[in-house]
PDB file of C-alpha atoms in Angstrom:
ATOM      1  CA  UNK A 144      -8.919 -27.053  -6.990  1.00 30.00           C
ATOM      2  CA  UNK A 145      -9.705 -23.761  -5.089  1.00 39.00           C
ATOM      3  CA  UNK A 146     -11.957 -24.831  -1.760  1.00 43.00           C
ATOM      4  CA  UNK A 147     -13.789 -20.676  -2.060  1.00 49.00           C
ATOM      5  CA  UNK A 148     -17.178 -21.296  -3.833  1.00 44.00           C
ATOM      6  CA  UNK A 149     -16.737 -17.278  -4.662  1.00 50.00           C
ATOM      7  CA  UNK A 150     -13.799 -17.534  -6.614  1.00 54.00           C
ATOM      8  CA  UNK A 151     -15.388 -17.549 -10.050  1.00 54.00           C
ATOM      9  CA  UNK A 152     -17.693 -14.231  -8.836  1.00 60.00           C
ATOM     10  CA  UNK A 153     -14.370 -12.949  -8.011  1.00 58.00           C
ATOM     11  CA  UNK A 154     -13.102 -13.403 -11.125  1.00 58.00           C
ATOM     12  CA  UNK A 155     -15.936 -12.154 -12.873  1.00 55.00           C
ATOM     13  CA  UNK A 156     -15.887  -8.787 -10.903  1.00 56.00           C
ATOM     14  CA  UNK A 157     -12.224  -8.003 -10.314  1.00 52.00           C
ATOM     15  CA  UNK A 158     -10.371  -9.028 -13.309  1.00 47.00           C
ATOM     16  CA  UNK A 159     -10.757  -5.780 -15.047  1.00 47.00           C
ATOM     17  CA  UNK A 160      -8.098  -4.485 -12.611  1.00 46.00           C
ATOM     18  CA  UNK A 161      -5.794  -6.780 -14.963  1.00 45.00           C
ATOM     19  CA  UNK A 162      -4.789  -5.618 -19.106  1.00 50.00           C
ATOM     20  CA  UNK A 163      -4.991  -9.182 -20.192  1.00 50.00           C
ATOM     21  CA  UNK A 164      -8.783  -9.150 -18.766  1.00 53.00           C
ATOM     22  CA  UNK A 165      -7.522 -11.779 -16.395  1.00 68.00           C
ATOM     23  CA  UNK A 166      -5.706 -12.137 -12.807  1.00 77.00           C
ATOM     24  CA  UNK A 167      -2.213 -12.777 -12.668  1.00 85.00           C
ATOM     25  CA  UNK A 168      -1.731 -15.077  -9.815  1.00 90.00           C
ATOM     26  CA  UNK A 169      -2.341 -18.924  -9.271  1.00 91.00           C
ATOM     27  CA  UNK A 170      -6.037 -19.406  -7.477  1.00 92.00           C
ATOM     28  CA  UNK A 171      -6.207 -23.058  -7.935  1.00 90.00           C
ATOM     29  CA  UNK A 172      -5.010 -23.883  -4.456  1.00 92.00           C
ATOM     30  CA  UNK A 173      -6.519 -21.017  -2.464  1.00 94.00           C
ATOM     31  CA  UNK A 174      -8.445 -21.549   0.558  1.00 95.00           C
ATOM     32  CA  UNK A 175     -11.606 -19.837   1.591  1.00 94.00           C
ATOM     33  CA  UNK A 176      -9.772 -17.071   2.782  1.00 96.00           C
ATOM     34  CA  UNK A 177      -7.868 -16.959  -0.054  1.00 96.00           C
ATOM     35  CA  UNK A 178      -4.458 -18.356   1.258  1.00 97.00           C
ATOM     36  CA  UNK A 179      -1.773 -20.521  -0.030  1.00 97.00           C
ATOM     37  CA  UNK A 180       1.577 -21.956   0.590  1.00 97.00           C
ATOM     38  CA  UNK A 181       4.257 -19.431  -0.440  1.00 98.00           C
ATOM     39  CA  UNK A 182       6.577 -22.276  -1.500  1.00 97.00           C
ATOM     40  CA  UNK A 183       9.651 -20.450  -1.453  1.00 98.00           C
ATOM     41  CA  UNK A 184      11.398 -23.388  -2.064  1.00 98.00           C
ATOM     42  CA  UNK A 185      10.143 -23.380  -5.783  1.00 97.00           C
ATOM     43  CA  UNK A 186      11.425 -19.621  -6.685  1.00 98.00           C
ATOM     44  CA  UNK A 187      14.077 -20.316  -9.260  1.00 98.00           C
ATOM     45  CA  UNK A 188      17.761 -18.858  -8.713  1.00 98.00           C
ATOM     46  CA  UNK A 189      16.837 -16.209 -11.249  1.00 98.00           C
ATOM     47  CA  UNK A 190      13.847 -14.741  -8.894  1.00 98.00           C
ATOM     48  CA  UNK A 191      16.140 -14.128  -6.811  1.00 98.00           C
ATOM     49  CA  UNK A 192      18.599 -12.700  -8.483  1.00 98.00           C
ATOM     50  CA  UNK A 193      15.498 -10.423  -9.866  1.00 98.00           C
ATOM     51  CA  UNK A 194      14.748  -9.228  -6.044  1.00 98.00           C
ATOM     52  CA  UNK A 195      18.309  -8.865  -5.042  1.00 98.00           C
ATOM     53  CA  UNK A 196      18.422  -6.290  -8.109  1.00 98.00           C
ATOM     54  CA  UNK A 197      14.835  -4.688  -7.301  1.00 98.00           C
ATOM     55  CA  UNK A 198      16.039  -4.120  -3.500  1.00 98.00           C
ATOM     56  CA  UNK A 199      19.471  -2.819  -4.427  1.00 98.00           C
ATOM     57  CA  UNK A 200      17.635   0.174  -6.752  1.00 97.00           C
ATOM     58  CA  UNK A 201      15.300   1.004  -3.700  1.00 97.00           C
ATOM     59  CA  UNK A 202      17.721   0.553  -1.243  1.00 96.00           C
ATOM     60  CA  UNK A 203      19.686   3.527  -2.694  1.00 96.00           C
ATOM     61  CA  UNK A 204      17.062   5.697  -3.432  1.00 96.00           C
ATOM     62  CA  UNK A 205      15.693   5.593  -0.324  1.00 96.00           C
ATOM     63  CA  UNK A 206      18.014   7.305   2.132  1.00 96.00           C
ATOM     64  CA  UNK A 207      17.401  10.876   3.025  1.00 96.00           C
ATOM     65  CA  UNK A 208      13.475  10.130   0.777  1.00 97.00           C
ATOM     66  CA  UNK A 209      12.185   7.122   3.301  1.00 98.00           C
ATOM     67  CA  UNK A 210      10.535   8.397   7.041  1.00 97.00           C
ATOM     68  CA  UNK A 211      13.432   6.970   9.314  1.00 96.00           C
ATOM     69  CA  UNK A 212      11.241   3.970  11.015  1.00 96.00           C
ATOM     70  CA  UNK A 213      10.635   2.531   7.333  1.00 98.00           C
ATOM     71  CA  UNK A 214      14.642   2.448   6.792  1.00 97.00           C
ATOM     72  CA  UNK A 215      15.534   1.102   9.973  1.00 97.00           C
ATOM     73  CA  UNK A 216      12.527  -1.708   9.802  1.00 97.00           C
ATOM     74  CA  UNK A 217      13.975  -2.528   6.194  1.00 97.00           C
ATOM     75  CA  UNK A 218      17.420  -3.042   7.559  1.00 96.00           C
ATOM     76  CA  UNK A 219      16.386  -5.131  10.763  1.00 95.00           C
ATOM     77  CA  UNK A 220      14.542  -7.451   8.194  1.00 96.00           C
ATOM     78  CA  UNK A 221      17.700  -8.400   6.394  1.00 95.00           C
ATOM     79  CA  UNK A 222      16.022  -9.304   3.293  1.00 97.00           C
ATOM     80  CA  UNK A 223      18.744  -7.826   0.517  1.00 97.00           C
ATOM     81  CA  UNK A 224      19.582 -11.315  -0.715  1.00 97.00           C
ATOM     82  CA  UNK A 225      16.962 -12.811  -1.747  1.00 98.00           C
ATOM     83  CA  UNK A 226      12.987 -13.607  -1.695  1.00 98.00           C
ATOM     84  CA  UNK A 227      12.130 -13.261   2.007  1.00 98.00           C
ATOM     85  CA  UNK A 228      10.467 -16.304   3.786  1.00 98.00           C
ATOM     86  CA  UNK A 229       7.140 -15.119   4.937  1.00 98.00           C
ATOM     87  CA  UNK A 230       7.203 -17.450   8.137  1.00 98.00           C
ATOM     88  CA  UNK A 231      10.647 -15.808   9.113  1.00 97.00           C
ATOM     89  CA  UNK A 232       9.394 -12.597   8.827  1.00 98.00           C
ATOM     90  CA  UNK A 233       6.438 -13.627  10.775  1.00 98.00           C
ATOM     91  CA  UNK A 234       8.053 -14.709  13.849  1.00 97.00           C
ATOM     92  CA  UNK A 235       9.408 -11.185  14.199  1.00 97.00           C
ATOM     93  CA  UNK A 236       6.716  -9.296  13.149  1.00 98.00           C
ATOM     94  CA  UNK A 237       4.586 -11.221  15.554  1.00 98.00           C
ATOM     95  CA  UNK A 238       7.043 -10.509  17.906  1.00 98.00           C
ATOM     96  CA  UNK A 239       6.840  -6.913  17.497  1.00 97.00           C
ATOM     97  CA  UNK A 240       3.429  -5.906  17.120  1.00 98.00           C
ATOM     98  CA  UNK A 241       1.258  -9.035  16.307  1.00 98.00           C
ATOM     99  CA  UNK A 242       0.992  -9.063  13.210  1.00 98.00           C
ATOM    100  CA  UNK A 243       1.263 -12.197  10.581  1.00 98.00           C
ATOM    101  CA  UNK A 244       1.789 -11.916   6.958  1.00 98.00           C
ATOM    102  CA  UNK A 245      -0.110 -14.486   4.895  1.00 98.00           C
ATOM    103  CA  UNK A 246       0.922 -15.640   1.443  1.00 98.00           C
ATOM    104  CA  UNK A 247      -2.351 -15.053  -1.334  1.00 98.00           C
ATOM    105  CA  UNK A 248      -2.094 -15.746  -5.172  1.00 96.00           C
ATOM    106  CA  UNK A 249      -2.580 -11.648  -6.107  1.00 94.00           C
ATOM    107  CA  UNK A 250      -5.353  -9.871  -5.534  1.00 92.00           C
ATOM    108  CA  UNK A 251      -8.347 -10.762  -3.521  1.00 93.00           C
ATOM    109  CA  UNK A 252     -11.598  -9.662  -3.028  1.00 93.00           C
ATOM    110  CA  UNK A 253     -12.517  -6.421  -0.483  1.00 93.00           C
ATOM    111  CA  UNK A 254     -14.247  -8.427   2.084  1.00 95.00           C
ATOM    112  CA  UNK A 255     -11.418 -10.687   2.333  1.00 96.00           C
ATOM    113  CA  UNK A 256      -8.794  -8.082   2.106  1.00 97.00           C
ATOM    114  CA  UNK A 257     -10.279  -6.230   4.978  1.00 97.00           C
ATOM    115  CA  UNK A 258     -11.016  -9.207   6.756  1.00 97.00           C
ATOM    116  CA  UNK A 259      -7.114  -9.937   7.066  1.00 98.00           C
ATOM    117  CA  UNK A 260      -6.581  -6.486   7.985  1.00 98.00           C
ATOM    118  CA  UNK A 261      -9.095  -5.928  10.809  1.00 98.00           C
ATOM    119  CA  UNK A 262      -7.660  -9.588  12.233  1.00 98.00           C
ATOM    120  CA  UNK A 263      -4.060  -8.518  11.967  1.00 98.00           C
ATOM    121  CA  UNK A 264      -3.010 -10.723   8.799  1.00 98.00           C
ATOM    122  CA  UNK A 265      -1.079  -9.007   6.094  1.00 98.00           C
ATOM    123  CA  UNK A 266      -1.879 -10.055   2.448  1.00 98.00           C
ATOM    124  CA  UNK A 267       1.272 -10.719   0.871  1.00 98.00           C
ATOM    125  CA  UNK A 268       1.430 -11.886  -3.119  1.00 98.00           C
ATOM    126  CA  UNK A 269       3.435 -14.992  -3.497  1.00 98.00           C
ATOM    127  CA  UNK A 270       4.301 -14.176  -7.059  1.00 98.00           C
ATOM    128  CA  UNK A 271       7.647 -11.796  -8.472  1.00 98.00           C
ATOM    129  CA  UNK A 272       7.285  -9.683 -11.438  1.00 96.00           C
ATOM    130  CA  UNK A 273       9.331 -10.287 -14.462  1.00 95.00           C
ATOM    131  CA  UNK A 274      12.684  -9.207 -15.948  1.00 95.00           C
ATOM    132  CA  UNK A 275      10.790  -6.725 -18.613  1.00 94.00           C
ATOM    133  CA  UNK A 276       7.915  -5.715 -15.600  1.00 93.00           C
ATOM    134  CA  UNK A 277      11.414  -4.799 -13.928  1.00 93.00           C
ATOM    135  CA  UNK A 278      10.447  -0.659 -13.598  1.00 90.00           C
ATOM    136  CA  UNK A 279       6.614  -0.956 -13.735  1.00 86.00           C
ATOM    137  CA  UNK A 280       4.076  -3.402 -13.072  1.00 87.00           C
ATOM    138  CA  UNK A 281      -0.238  -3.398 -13.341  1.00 82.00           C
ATOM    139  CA  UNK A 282      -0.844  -5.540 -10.265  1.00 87.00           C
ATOM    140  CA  UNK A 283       1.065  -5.622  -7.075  1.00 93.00           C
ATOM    141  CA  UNK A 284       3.489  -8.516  -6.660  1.00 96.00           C
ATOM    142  CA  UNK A 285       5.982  -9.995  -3.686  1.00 98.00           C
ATOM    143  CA  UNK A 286       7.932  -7.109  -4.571  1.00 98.00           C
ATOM    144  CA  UNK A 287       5.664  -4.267  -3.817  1.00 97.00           C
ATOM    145  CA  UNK A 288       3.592  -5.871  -0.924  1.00 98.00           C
ATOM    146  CA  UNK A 289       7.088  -6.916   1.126  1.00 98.00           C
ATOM    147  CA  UNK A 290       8.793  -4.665   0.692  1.00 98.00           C
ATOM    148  CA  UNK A 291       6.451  -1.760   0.152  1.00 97.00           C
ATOM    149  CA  UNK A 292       4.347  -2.346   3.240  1.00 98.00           C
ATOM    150  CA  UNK A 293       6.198  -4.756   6.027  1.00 98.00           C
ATOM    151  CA  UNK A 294       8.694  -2.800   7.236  1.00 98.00           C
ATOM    152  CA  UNK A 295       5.852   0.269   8.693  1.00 98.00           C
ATOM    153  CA  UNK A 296       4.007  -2.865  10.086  1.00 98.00           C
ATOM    154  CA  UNK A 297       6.893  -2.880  12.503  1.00 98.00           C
ATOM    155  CA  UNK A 298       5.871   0.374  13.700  1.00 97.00           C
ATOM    156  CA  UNK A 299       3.088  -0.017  16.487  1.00 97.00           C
ATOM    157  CA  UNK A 300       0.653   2.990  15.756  1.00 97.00           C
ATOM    158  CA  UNK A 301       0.994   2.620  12.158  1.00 97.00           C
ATOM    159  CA  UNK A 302       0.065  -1.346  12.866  1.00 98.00           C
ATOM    160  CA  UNK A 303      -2.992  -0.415  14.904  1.00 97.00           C
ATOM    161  CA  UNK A 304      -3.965   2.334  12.146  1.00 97.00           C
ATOM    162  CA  UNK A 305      -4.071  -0.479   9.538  1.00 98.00           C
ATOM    163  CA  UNK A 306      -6.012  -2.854  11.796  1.00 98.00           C
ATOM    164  CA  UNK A 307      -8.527  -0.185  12.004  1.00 97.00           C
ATOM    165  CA  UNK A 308      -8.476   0.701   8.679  1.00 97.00           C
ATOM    166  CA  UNK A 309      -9.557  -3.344   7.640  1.00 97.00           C
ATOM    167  CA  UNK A 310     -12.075  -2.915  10.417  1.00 97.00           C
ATOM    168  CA  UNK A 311     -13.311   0.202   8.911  1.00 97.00           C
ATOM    169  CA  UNK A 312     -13.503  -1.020   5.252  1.00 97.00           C
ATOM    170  CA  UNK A 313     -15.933  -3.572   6.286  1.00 97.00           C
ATOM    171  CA  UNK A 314     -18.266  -1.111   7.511  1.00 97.00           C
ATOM    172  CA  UNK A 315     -17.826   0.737   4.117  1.00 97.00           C
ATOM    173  CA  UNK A 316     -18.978  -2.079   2.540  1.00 96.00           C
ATOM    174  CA  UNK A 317     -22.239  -1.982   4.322  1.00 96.00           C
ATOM    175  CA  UNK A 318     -22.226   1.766   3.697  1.00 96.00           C
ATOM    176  CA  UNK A 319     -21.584   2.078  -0.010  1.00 95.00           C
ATOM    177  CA  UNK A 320     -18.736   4.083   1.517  1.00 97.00           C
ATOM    178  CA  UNK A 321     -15.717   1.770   0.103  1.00 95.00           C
ATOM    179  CA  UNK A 322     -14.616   4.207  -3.088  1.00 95.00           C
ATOM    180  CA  UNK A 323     -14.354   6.821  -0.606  1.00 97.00           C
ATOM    181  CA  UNK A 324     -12.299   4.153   1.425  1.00 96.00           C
ATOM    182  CA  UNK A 325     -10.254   3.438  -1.403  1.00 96.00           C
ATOM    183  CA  UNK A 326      -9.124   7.497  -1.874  1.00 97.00           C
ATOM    184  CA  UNK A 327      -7.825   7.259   1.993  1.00 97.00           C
ATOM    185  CA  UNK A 328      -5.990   4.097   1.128  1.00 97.00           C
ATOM    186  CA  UNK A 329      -4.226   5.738  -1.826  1.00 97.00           C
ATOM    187  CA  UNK A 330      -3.330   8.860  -0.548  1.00 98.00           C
ATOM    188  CA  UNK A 331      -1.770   7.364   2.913  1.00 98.00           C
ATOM    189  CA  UNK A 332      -1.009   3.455   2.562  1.00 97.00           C
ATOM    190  CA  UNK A 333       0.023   3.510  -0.984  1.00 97.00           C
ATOM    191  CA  UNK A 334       1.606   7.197  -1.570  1.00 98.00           C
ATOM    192  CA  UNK A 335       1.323   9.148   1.904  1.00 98.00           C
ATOM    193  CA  UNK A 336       3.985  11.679   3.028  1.00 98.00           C
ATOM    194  CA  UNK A 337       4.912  12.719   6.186  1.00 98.00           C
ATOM    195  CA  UNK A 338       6.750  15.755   7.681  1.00 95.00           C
ATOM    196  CA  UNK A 339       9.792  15.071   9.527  1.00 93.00           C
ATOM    197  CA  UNK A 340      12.475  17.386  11.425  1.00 92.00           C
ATOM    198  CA  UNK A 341      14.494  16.966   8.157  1.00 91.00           C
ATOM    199  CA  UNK A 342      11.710  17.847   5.973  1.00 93.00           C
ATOM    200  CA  UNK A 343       9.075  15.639   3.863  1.00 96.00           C
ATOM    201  CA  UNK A 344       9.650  11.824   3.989  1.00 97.00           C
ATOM    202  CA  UNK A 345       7.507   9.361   2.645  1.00 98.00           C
ATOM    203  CA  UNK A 346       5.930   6.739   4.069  1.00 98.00           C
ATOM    204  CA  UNK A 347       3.609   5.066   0.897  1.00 98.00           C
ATOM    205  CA  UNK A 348       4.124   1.725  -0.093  1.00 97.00           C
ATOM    206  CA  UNK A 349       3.324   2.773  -3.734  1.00 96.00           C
ATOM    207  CA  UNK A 350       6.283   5.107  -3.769  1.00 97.00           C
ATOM    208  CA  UNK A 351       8.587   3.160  -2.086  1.00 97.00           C
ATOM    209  CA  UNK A 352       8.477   0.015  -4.415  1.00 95.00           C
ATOM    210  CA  UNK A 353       8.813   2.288  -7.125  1.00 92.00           C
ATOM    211  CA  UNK A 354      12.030   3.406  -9.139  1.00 90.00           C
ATOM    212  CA  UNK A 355      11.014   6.539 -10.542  1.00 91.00           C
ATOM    213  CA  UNK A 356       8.353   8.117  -8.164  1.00 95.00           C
ATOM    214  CA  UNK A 357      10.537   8.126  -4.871  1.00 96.00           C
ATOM    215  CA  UNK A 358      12.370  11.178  -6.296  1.00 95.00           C
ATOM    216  CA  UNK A 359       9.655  13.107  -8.534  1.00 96.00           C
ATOM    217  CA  UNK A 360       7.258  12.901  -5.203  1.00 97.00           C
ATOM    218  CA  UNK A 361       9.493  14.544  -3.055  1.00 96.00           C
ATOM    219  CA  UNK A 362      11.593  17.438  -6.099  1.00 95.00           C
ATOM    220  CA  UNK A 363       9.120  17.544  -8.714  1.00 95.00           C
ATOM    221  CA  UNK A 364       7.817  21.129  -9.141  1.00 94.00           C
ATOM    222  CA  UNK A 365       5.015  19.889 -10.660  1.00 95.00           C
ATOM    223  CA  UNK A 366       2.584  17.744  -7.954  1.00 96.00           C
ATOM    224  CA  UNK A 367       0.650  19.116  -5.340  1.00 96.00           C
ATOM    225  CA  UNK A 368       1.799  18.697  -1.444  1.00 97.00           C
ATOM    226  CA  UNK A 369      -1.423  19.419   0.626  1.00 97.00           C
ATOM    227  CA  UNK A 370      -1.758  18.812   4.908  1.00 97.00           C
ATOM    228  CA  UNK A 371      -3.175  15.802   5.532  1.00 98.00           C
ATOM    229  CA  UNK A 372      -7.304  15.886   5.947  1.00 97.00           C
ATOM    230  CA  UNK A 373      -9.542  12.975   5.834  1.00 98.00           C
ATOM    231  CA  UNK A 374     -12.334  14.378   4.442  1.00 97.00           C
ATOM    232  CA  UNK A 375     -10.420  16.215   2.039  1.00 98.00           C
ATOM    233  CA  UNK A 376      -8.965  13.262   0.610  1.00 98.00           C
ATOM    234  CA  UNK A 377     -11.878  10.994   0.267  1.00 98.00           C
ATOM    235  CA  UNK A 378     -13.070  13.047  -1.910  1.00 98.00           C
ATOM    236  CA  UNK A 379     -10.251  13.256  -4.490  1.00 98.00           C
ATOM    237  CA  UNK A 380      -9.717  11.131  -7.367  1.00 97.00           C
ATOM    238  CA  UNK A 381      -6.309   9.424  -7.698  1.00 95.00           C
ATOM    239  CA  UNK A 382      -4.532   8.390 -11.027  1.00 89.00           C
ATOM    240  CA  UNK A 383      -3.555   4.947 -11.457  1.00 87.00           C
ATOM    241  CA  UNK A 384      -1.662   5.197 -14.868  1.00 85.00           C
ATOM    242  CA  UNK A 385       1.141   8.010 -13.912  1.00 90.00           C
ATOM    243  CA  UNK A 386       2.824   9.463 -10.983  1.00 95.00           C
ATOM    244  CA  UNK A 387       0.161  11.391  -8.481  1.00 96.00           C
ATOM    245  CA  UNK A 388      -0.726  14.897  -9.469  1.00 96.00           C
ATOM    246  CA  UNK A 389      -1.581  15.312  -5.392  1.00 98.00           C
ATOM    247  CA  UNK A 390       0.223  14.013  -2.671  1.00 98.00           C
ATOM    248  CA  UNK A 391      -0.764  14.485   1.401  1.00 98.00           C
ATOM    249  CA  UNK A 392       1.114  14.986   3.907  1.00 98.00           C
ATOM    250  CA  UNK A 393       0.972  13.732   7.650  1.00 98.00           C
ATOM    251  CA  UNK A 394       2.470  14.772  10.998  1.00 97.00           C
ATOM    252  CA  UNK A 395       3.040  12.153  12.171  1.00 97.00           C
ATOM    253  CA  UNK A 396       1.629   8.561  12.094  1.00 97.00           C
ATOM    254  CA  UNK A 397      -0.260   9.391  15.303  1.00 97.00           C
ATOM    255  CA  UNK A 398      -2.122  12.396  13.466  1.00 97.00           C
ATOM    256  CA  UNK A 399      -2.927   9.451  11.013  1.00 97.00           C
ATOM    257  CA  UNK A 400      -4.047   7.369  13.294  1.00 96.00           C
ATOM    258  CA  UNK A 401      -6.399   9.942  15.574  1.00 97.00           C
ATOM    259  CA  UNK A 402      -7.534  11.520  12.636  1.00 97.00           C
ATOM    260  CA  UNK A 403      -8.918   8.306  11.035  1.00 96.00           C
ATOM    261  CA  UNK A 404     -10.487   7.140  14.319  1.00 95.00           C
ATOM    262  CA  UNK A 405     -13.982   8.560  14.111  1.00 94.00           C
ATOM    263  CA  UNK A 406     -17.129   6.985  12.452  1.00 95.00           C
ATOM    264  CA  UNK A 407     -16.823   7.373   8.743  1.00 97.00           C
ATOM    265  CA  UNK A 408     -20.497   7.539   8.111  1.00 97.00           C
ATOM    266  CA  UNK A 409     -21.407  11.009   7.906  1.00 97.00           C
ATOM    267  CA  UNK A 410     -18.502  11.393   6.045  1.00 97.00           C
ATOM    268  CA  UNK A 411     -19.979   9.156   3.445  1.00 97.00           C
ATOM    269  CA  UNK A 412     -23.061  10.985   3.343  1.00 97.00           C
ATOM    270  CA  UNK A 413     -21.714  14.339   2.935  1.00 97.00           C
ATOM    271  CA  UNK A 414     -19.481  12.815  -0.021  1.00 97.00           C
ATOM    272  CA  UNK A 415     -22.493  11.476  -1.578  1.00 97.00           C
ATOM    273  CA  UNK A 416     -24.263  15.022  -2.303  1.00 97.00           C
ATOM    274  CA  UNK A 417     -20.919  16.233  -3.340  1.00 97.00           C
ATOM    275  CA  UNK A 418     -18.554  16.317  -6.899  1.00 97.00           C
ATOM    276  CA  UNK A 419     -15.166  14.475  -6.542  1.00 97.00           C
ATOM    277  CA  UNK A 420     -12.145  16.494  -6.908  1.00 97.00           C
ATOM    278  CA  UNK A 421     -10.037  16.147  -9.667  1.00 96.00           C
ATOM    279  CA  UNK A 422      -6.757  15.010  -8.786  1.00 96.00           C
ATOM    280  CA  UNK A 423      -5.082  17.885  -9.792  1.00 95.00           C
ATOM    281  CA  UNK A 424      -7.449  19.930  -7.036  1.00 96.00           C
ATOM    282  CA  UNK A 425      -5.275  22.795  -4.676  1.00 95.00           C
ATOM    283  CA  UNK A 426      -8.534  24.582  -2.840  1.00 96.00           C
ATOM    284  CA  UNK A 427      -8.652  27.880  -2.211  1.00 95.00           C
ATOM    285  CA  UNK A 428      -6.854  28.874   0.799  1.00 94.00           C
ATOM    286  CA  UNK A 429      -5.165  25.346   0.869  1.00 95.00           C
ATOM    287  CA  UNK A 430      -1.054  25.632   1.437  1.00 93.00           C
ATOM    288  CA  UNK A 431       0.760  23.617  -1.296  1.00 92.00           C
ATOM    289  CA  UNK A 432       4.329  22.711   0.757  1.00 89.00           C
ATOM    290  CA  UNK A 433       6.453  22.885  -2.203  1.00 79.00           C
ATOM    291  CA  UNK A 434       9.069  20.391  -3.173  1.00 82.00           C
ATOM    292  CA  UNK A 435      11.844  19.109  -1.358  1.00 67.00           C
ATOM    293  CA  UNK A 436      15.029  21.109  -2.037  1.00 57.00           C
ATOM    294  CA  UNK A 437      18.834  20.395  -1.832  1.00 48.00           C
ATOM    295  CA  UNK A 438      21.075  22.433   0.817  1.00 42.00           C
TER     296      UNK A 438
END
């Protein structure tokens, strides 16, 4: 049985992020930090076969759509054959910019999420979707959380902007500041852009695990492509069920990191006597950088 006398709270509070009402992943053997074994000796030949599939679509979307650092991270991994061991990973990721992944059942609560974060522990779901969860899936699984989000952890400023970012959410917490939080996290970890010499890239996790959105986010006439501004974006809604109406773009992952570096908190209270944006919002005056077009 679980040894985290909050699991059933847990439960109670998060499962709604789940259609079946329930989460996905195995919590019996969690710890009290909500880590398990990965056991990657008990994925079945056909799990593999399932990731080896999964990385061959994203590995040949992603060329000329991925920022350069996330491709060349992705290749120095090696991890086209089949489910990645998170210990080997580890070692050079540790190596690198001292970072760990850890292996967790699915999702986990925000304290504990941040927690991992702000110590330099990436959360990593032990679990692979399924053959017919193939092009979309509710929660995140192995899939989107390795190869999504290791490779940038590679990267040193983006590395110390995520150990911040855990640091920061804990603050939130105290600050009924976390849904703002959560907008930031969207609209950079999960489905950021950034501007390159070649033109837009993308740097999201969100995008990059998926098959269909790594094109529309980057040709698609129809989203939004606004400069990247903190305050800006914590106050915009985000769309779970379909492809972003907004995306925003960085300079570079040091503007992401600088940017994000001051106290939060009268950010929060401003937000609080303030509507949120629709996620359709372009402001007045606000550039919209168009879509990526072929030469």
């Amino acid at each position: 049985m679980s040894t985290n006398p909050n699991t059933d709270d847990f439960f109670a509070t998060v499962a709604t992020k789940s259609d079946s009402g329930a989460l996905r992943g195995d919590y019996s053997q969690a710890d009290a930090n909500y880590v398990v074994a990965q056991n990657w000796e008990g994925y079945t030949p056909a799990q593999h076969a399932l990731w080896r599939r999964l990385y061959e679509r994203q590995a040949r979307l992603i060329p000329g759509r991925a920022c350069d650092v996330f491709i060349d991270s992705l290749k120095a991994l090696d991890v086209s054959q089949g489910i990645p061991r998170f210990d080997r990973t580890t070692d050079a990721l540790y190596k690198a910019t001292g970072w760990e992944l850890v292996a967790v059942p699915g999702l986990v609560p925000d304290q504990t999420f941040f927690e991992h974060l702000a110590n330099r522990r990436f959360p990593v779901t032990v679990w692979l979707r399924e053959e017919h969860e193939f092009d979309y899936i509710v929660e995140p699984d192995l899939f989107h959380d390795f190869f999504g989000h290791v490779p940038l952890l590679f990267n040193p400023v983006f590395a110390n902007h995520l150990q911040e970012y855990g640091k920061g959410g804990l603050k939130a917490l105290k600050l009924d500041g976390l849904a703002y939080l959560a907008r930031l996290y969207w609209y950079t970890i999960e489905f950021g852009l950034i501007q390159s010499e070649a033109g837009l890239r993308i740097y999201g996790a969100g995008i990059l695990s998926s098959g269909g959105e790594v094109e529309y986010c980057l040709s698609s006439d129809t989203p939004r492509r606004v400069p990247f501004q903190v305050e800006r974006i914590m106050r915009t809604l985000y769309k779970i069920d379909t492809y972003q109406e907004t995306y925003f773009v960085i300079r570079d992952f040091e503007q992401l990191f600088n940017d994000t570096a001051p106290d939060f908190t009268p950010f929060y209270e401003r937000l609080k006597q303030q509507e949120p944006l629709p996620a359709h919002t372009l402001l007045p005056g606000e550039p919209n950088l168009g879509p990526k077009r072929s030469a």
